[in-house]
Amino acid sequence: MVLGTTSGAGKSWLTTALCRYYSNQGLKVAPFKAQNMSNNARVVPGPAGVMGEIGSAQYFQALAARAEPEVRMNPLLLKPEADTHSQVVLMGQVSAELTAMPWRGRSEKVWPQIAAALDALRVENDVVVIEGAGSPAEINLHASDIVNMRVARHANARCLLVTDIDRGGAFAHLYGTWALLPEEERALIRGFVLNKFRGDASLLAPAPQMLQDLTGVPTVATIPMQWRHGLPEEDGVFDDRTLSAGAVHTTVAVVAYPRFSNLDEFQPLKNVPGVRLLWARSPADLAGLKASDWVVLPGSKSTAADLAWLRAQGLDQAIAQHAGQGGTVLGVCGGLQMLGEALIDTVGIDGNAPGLGLLPLVTTFEVAKTVQRTQAQFGAVQGAWAALAGVAATGYEIHHGQTAQHPAMAAKGDVAREVIPGIAWQNLAGNVLGVYLHGLFEDAAVLHALFGAPVPTLDSVFDGLAGFLNSSFTPGVLDALVAR
């Protein structure tokens, strides 16, 4: 099990790397995270073949393990819809009952299914690599914990505790986390891991030995800082310092509204030579873009609220100006809905709002949620997106809204070009495209059509992560963690 001293310490990264490392040893491996809080989700099979949602991190961990992703790998997913409210997804399906239930009351309700999912994976696999959440030393949550030490105790897991040394205070974080755990839980920690280290590792001495003298736990790895490892960050947030190789020919500005979702799908663009990926949070971030540069409206967990935020920042005018000058615009899922004329919500799912008016479409929200993997082929795409014409793409859909031509506008002849039936539309000028299909940029055919350049495959990324472990861990430690 991989525990962390804080969020962002490197749990997801290390879990993914361990999945590939142990798979490379010829072992049958599965990832597991009892509860994930993220609006980055993937569509995977659940019980009886019904499609459901899990956190993107566990999806990528399963691929790293060479396993078929499925809902047992992340039985509980919390998708924030506001600062104090989350949609609850249990075993892949939205649960209105659990969503309405207080946090602490929810734990005992869901624990039996979490434990059953973990037990089943343990029976079916040689190794299960478990990821914790936040910190196990959040003592206000310890009594209702279902994701950290309760899981570790249930599985009698051999635990690594990882910290981000680049933040400073790493040894205090490690010692403090260890010290706040009960004695029986401290005994499960087999090693400390220093992540994101920059500099000469020999200068760390004598701190690792001093920490071991205090705790009895060795520091088993010092992992160097990696700006371009190629794996999507768990929350989808990318760093502007992680630029692609070569001279920049295309800037992709992703609008970062407060409740964005599925940002991890843009990670492959960061690896395309000549592409710069950046956040846009104000009109100034879009100033100076060329017509060939992209403005992207990503998915949203609360489309109407994020649209209101976008207008409050003045980004609506900046996007309209870019589009009006022939600039390239892409909307994905919630972003597609924003590009239309109106959002209509009569069932209390998201909210009513006027759209940006860049596509003559209207979206109606429904209680039923579309959750499915999708294969589709682009039709006669024109203009800035013409390279996609005839390209077959594979991705996934997660949305409540259903989008169609605006009837009054269509009657007057203002009709969007439907380039994938029910999934993708573009304006007549061809520079604005809206799609429901997530994961476009993880499709090699799409990337090749748009950029004509190869990008690292996920398999090569996973093998690279595993290689870092070989060079960073004390010899023999990783094999000892799974020895029977």
PDB file of N, CA and C in Angstrom, residues 205-257:
ATOM      1  N   ALA A 205      22.181  12.983   3.997  1.00  0.00           N
ATOM      2  CA  ALA A 205      22.746  12.389   5.214  1.00  0.00           C
ATOM      3  C   ALA A 205      23.081  13.500   6.218  1.00  0.00           C
ATOM      4  N   PRO A 206      22.895  13.250   7.504  1.00  0.00           N
ATOM      5  CA  PRO A 206      22.522  11.973   8.132  1.00  0.00           C
ATOM      6  C   PRO A 206      21.025  11.842   8.425  1.00  0.00           C
ATOM      7  N   ALA A 207      20.178  12.676   7.790  1.00  0.00           N
ATOM      8  CA  ALA A 207      18.758  12.722   8.150  1.00  0.00           C
ATOM      9  C   ALA A 207      18.053  11.374   8.019  1.00  0.00           C
ATOM     10  N   PRO A 208      18.238  10.602   6.915  1.00  0.00           N
ATOM     11  CA  PRO A 208      17.526   9.320   6.835  1.00  0.00           C
ATOM     12  C   PRO A 208      17.861   8.379   7.990  1.00  0.00           C
ATOM     13  N   GLN A 209      19.118   8.314   8.384  1.00  0.00           N
ATOM     14  CA  GLN A 209      19.485   7.440   9.496  1.00  0.00           C
ATOM     15  C   GLN A 209      18.915   7.957  10.813  1.00  0.00           C
ATOM     16  N   MET A 210      18.928   9.279  11.005  1.00  0.00           N
ATOM     17  CA  MET A 210      18.352   9.858  12.218  1.00  0.00           C
ATOM     18  C   MET A 210      16.858   9.548  12.299  1.00  0.00           C
ATOM     19  N   LEU A 211      16.166   9.624  11.151  1.00  0.00           N
ATOM     20  CA  LEU A 211      14.741   9.315  11.128  1.00  0.00           C
ATOM     21  C   LEU A 211      14.511   7.838  11.444  1.00  0.00           C
ATOM     22  N   GLN A 212      15.377   6.982  10.929  1.00  0.00           N
ATOM     23  CA  GLN A 212      15.242   5.554  11.226  1.00  0.00           C
ATOM     24  C   GLN A 212      15.501   5.281  12.700  1.00  0.00           C
ATOM     25  N   ASP A 213      16.446   5.997  13.287  1.00  0.00           N
ATOM     26  CA  ASP A 213      16.711   5.824  14.717  1.00  0.00           C
ATOM     27  C   ASP A 213      15.486   6.201  15.559  1.00  0.00           C
ATOM     28  N   LEU A 214      14.731   7.200  15.092  1.00  0.00           N
ATOM     29  CA  LEU A 214      13.551   7.651  15.832  1.00  0.00           C
ATOM     30  C   LEU A 214      12.347   6.732  15.636  1.00  0.00           C
ATOM     31  N   THR A 215      12.232   6.135  14.457  1.00  0.00           N
ATOM     32  CA  THR A 215      11.007   5.411  14.097  1.00  0.00           C
ATOM     33  C   THR A 215      11.208   3.915  13.875  1.00  0.00           C
ATOM     34  N   GLY A 216      12.419   3.523  13.572  1.00  0.00           N
ATOM     35  CA  GLY A 216      12.679   2.136  13.200  1.00  0.00           C
ATOM     36  C   GLY A 216      12.352   1.851  11.746  1.00  0.00           C
ATOM     37  N   VAL A 217      11.973   2.874  10.982  1.00  0.00           N
ATOM     38  CA  VAL A 217      11.579   2.704   9.586  1.00  0.00           C
ATOM     39  C   VAL A 217      12.672   3.253   8.676  1.00  0.00           C
ATOM     40  N   PRO A 218      13.178   2.468   7.732  1.00  0.00           N
ATOM     41  CA  PRO A 218      14.226   2.957   6.834  1.00  0.00           C
ATOM     42  C   PRO A 218      13.661   3.819   5.711  1.00  0.00           C
ATOM     43  N   THR A 219      14.467   4.727   5.219  1.00  0.00           N
ATOM     44  CA  THR A 219      14.155   5.437   3.980  1.00  0.00           C
ATOM     45  C   THR A 219      14.641   4.560   2.832  1.00  0.00           C
ATOM     46  N   VAL A 220      13.717   4.043   2.039  1.00  0.00           N
ATOM     47  CA  VAL A 220      14.054   3.000   1.063  1.00  0.00           C
ATOM     48  C   VAL A 220      14.206   3.528  -0.354  1.00  0.00           C
ATOM     49  N   ALA A 221      13.853   4.812  -0.590  1.00  0.00           N
ATOM     50  CA  ALA A 221      13.981   5.348  -1.944  1.00  0.00           C
ATOM     51  C   ALA A 221      14.069   6.864  -1.918  1.00  0.00           C
ATOM     52  N   THR A 222      14.867   7.390  -2.828  1.00  0.00           N
ATOM     53  CA  THR A 222      14.892   8.812  -3.124  1.00  0.00           C
ATOM     54  C   THR A 222      14.659   8.944  -4.622  1.00  0.00           C
ATOM     55  N   ILE A 223      13.486   9.461  -4.990  1.00  0.00           N
ATOM     56  CA  ILE A 223      13.078   9.512  -6.394  1.00  0.00           C
ATOM     57  C   ILE A 223      13.301  10.917  -6.934  1.00  0.00           C
ATOM     58  N   PRO A 224      14.039  11.054  -8.030  1.00  0.00           N
ATOM     59  CA  PRO A 224      14.322  12.386  -8.572  1.00  0.00           C
ATOM     60  C   PRO A 224      13.067  13.091  -9.075  1.00  0.00           C
ATOM     61  N   MET A 225      13.132  14.426  -9.089  1.00  0.00           N
ATOM     62  CA  MET A 225      12.076  15.230  -9.684  1.00  0.00           C
ATOM     63  C   MET A 225      11.951  14.888 -11.163  1.00  0.00           C
ATOM     64  N   GLN A 226      10.693  14.748 -11.623  1.00  0.00           N
ATOM     65  CA  GLN A 226      10.444  14.460 -13.036  1.00  0.00           C
ATOM     66  C   GLN A 226       9.399  15.438 -13.558  1.00  0.00           C
ATOM     67  N   TRP A 227       9.812  16.290 -14.484  1.00  0.00           N
ATOM     68  CA  TRP A 227       8.864  17.255 -15.036  1.00  0.00           C
ATOM     69  C   TRP A 227       8.079  16.671 -16.195  1.00  0.00           C
ATOM     70  N   ARG A 228       8.643  15.661 -16.853  1.00  0.00           N
ATOM     71  CA  ARG A 228       8.008  15.171 -18.080  1.00  0.00           C
ATOM     72  C   ARG A 228       7.920  13.650 -18.064  1.00  0.00           C
ATOM     73  N   HIS A 229       7.323  13.083 -17.017  1.00  0.00           N
ATOM     74  CA  HIS A 229       7.208  11.626 -16.963  1.00  0.00           C
ATOM     75  C   HIS A 229       6.117  11.099 -17.891  1.00  0.00           C
ATOM     76  N   GLY A 230       5.189  11.965 -18.339  1.00  0.00           N
ATOM     77  CA  GLY A 230       4.193  11.559 -19.322  1.00  0.00           C
ATOM     78  C   GLY A 230       2.900  11.025 -18.763  1.00  0.00           C
ATOM     79  N   LEU A 231       2.805  10.861 -17.437  1.00  0.00           N
ATOM     80  CA  LEU A 231       1.586  10.341 -16.819  1.00  0.00           C
ATOM     81  C   LEU A 231       0.684  11.506 -16.426  1.00  0.00           C
ATOM     82  N   PRO A 232      -0.625  11.432 -16.718  1.00  0.00           N
ATOM     83  CA  PRO A 232      -1.515  12.509 -16.288  1.00  0.00           C
ATOM     84  C   PRO A 232      -1.502  12.666 -14.771  1.00  0.00           C
ATOM     85  N   GLU A 233      -1.511  13.913 -14.314  1.00  0.00           N
ATOM     86  CA  GLU A 233      -1.645  14.148 -12.879  1.00  0.00           C
ATOM     87  C   GLU A 233      -3.040  13.724 -12.446  1.00  0.00           C
ATOM     88  N   GLU A 234      -3.171  13.280 -11.190  1.00  0.00           N
ATOM     89  CA  GLU A 234      -4.459  12.720 -10.755  1.00  0.00           C
ATOM     90  C   GLU A 234      -5.592  13.730 -10.879  1.00  0.00           C
ATOM     91  N   ASP A 235      -5.318  15.014 -10.564  1.00  0.00           N
ATOM     92  CA  ASP A 235      -6.388  16.000 -10.658  1.00  0.00           C
ATOM     93  C   ASP A 235      -6.424  16.685 -12.019  1.00  0.00           C
ATOM     94  N   GLY A 236      -5.546  16.225 -12.940  1.00  0.00           N
ATOM     95  CA  GLY A 236      -5.540  16.776 -14.289  1.00  0.00           C
ATOM     96  C   GLY A 236      -4.767  18.067 -14.426  1.00  0.00           C
ATOM     97  N   VAL A 237      -4.292  18.627 -13.302  1.00  0.00           N
ATOM     98  CA  VAL A 237      -3.596  19.908 -13.351  1.00  0.00           C
ATOM     99  C   VAL A 237      -2.198  19.705 -13.905  1.00  0.00           C
ATOM    100  N   PHE A 238      -1.860  20.408 -14.970  1.00  0.00           N
ATOM    101  CA  PHE A 238      -0.533  20.304 -15.535  1.00  0.00           C
ATOM    102  C   PHE A 238       0.281  21.535 -15.173  1.00  0.00           C
ATOM    103  N   ASP A 239       1.566  21.454 -15.342  1.00  0.00           N
ATOM    104  CA  ASP A 239       2.499  22.487 -14.953  1.00  0.00           C
ATOM    105  C   ASP A 239       3.044  23.135 -16.218  1.00  0.00           C
ATOM    106  N   ASP A 240       2.988  24.464 -16.298  1.00  0.00           N
ATOM    107  CA  ASP A 240       3.475  25.146 -17.491  1.00  0.00           C
ATOM    108  C   ASP A 240       4.968  24.933 -17.721  1.00  0.00           C
ATOM    109  N   ARG A 241       5.675  24.446 -16.697  1.00  0.00           N
ATOM    110  CA  ARG A 241       7.099  24.175 -16.889  1.00  0.00           C
ATOM    111  C   ARG A 241       7.320  22.899 -17.694  1.00  0.00           C
ATOM    112  N   THR A 242       6.298  22.080 -17.812  1.00  0.00           N
ATOM    113  CA  THR A 242       6.444  20.809 -18.531  1.00  0.00           C
ATOM    114  C   THR A 242       6.108  21.012 -19.998  1.00  0.00           C
ATOM    115  N   LEU A 243       6.935  21.765 -20.682  1.00  0.00           N
ATOM    116  CA  LEU A 243       6.700  22.061 -22.081  1.00  0.00           C
ATOM    117  C   LEU A 243       7.182  20.925 -22.957  1.00  0.00           C
ATOM    118  N   SER A 244       6.563  20.793 -24.131  1.00  0.00           N
ATOM    119  CA  SER A 244       6.994  19.783 -25.077  1.00  0.00           C
ATOM    120  C   SER A 244       8.301  20.213 -25.734  1.00  0.00           C
ATOM    121  N   ALA A 245       8.892  19.275 -26.444  1.00  0.00           N
ATOM    122  CA  ALA A 245      10.152  19.551 -27.113  1.00  0.00           C
ATOM    123  C   ALA A 245       9.914  20.356 -28.382  1.00  0.00           C
ATOM    124  N   GLY A 246      10.925  21.122 -28.798  1.00  0.00           N
ATOM    125  CA  GLY A 246      10.873  21.822 -30.070  1.00  0.00           C
ATOM    126  C   GLY A 246      10.249  23.196 -29.982  1.00  0.00           C
ATOM    127  N   ALA A 247      10.383  23.957 -31.066  1.00  0.00           N
ATOM    128  CA  ALA A 247       9.798  25.291 -31.139  1.00  0.00           C
ATOM    129  C   ALA A 247       8.273  25.189 -31.125  1.00  0.00           C
ATOM    130  N   VAL A 248       7.632  26.092 -30.401  1.00  0.00           N
ATOM    131  CA  VAL A 248       6.175  26.048 -30.261  1.00  0.00           C
ATOM    132  C   VAL A 248       5.513  26.535 -31.547  1.00  0.00           C
ATOM    133  N   HIS A 249       4.645  25.696 -32.120  1.00  0.00           N
ATOM    134  CA  HIS A 249       3.873  26.099 -33.298  1.00  0.00           C
ATOM    135  C   HIS A 249       2.386  26.250 -32.982  1.00  0.00           C
ATOM    136  N   THR A 250       1.915  25.628 -31.883  1.00  0.00           N
ATOM    137  CA  THR A 250       0.506  25.715 -31.510  1.00  0.00           C
ATOM    138  C   THR A 250       0.380  25.864 -29.999  1.00  0.00           C
ATOM    139  N   THR A 251      -0.359  26.863 -29.567  1.00  0.00           N
ATOM    140  CA  THR A 251      -0.688  27.027 -28.156  1.00  0.00           C
ATOM    141  C   THR A 251      -2.111  26.527 -27.934  1.00  0.00           C
ATOM    142  N   VAL A 252      -2.274  25.669 -26.941  1.00  0.00           N
ATOM    143  CA  VAL A 252      -3.585  25.153 -26.571  1.00  0.00           C
ATOM    144  C   VAL A 252      -3.929  25.721 -25.197  1.00  0.00           C
ATOM    145  N   ALA A 253      -4.882  26.649 -25.163  1.00  0.00           N
ATOM    146  CA  ALA A 253      -5.280  27.309 -23.924  1.00  0.00           C
ATOM    147  C   ALA A 253      -6.548  26.648 -23.399  1.00  0.00           C
ATOM    148  N   VAL A 254      -6.441  25.954 -22.282  1.00  0.00           N
ATOM    149  CA  VAL A 254      -7.574  25.257 -21.677  1.00  0.00           C
ATOM    150  C   VAL A 254      -8.188  26.159 -20.605  1.00  0.00           C
ATOM    151  N   VAL A 255      -9.463  26.467 -20.750  1.00  0.00           N
ATOM    152  CA  VAL A 255     -10.144  27.338 -19.792  1.00  0.00           C
ATOM    153  C   VAL A 255     -10.320  26.587 -18.478  1.00  0.00           C
ATOM    154  N   ALA A 256      -9.783  27.142 -17.405  1.00  0.00           N
ATOM    155  CA  ALA A 256      -9.745  26.447 -16.106  1.00  0.00           C
ATOM    156  C   ALA A 256     -10.828  26.980 -15.188  1.00  0.00           C
ATOM    157  N   TYR A 257     -12.083  26.610 -15.477  1.00  0.00           N
ATOM    158  CA  TYR A 257     -13.143  27.033 -14.576  1.00  0.00           C
ATOM    159  C   TYR A 257     -13.114  26.198 -13.288  1.00  0.00           C
TER     160      TYR A 257
END
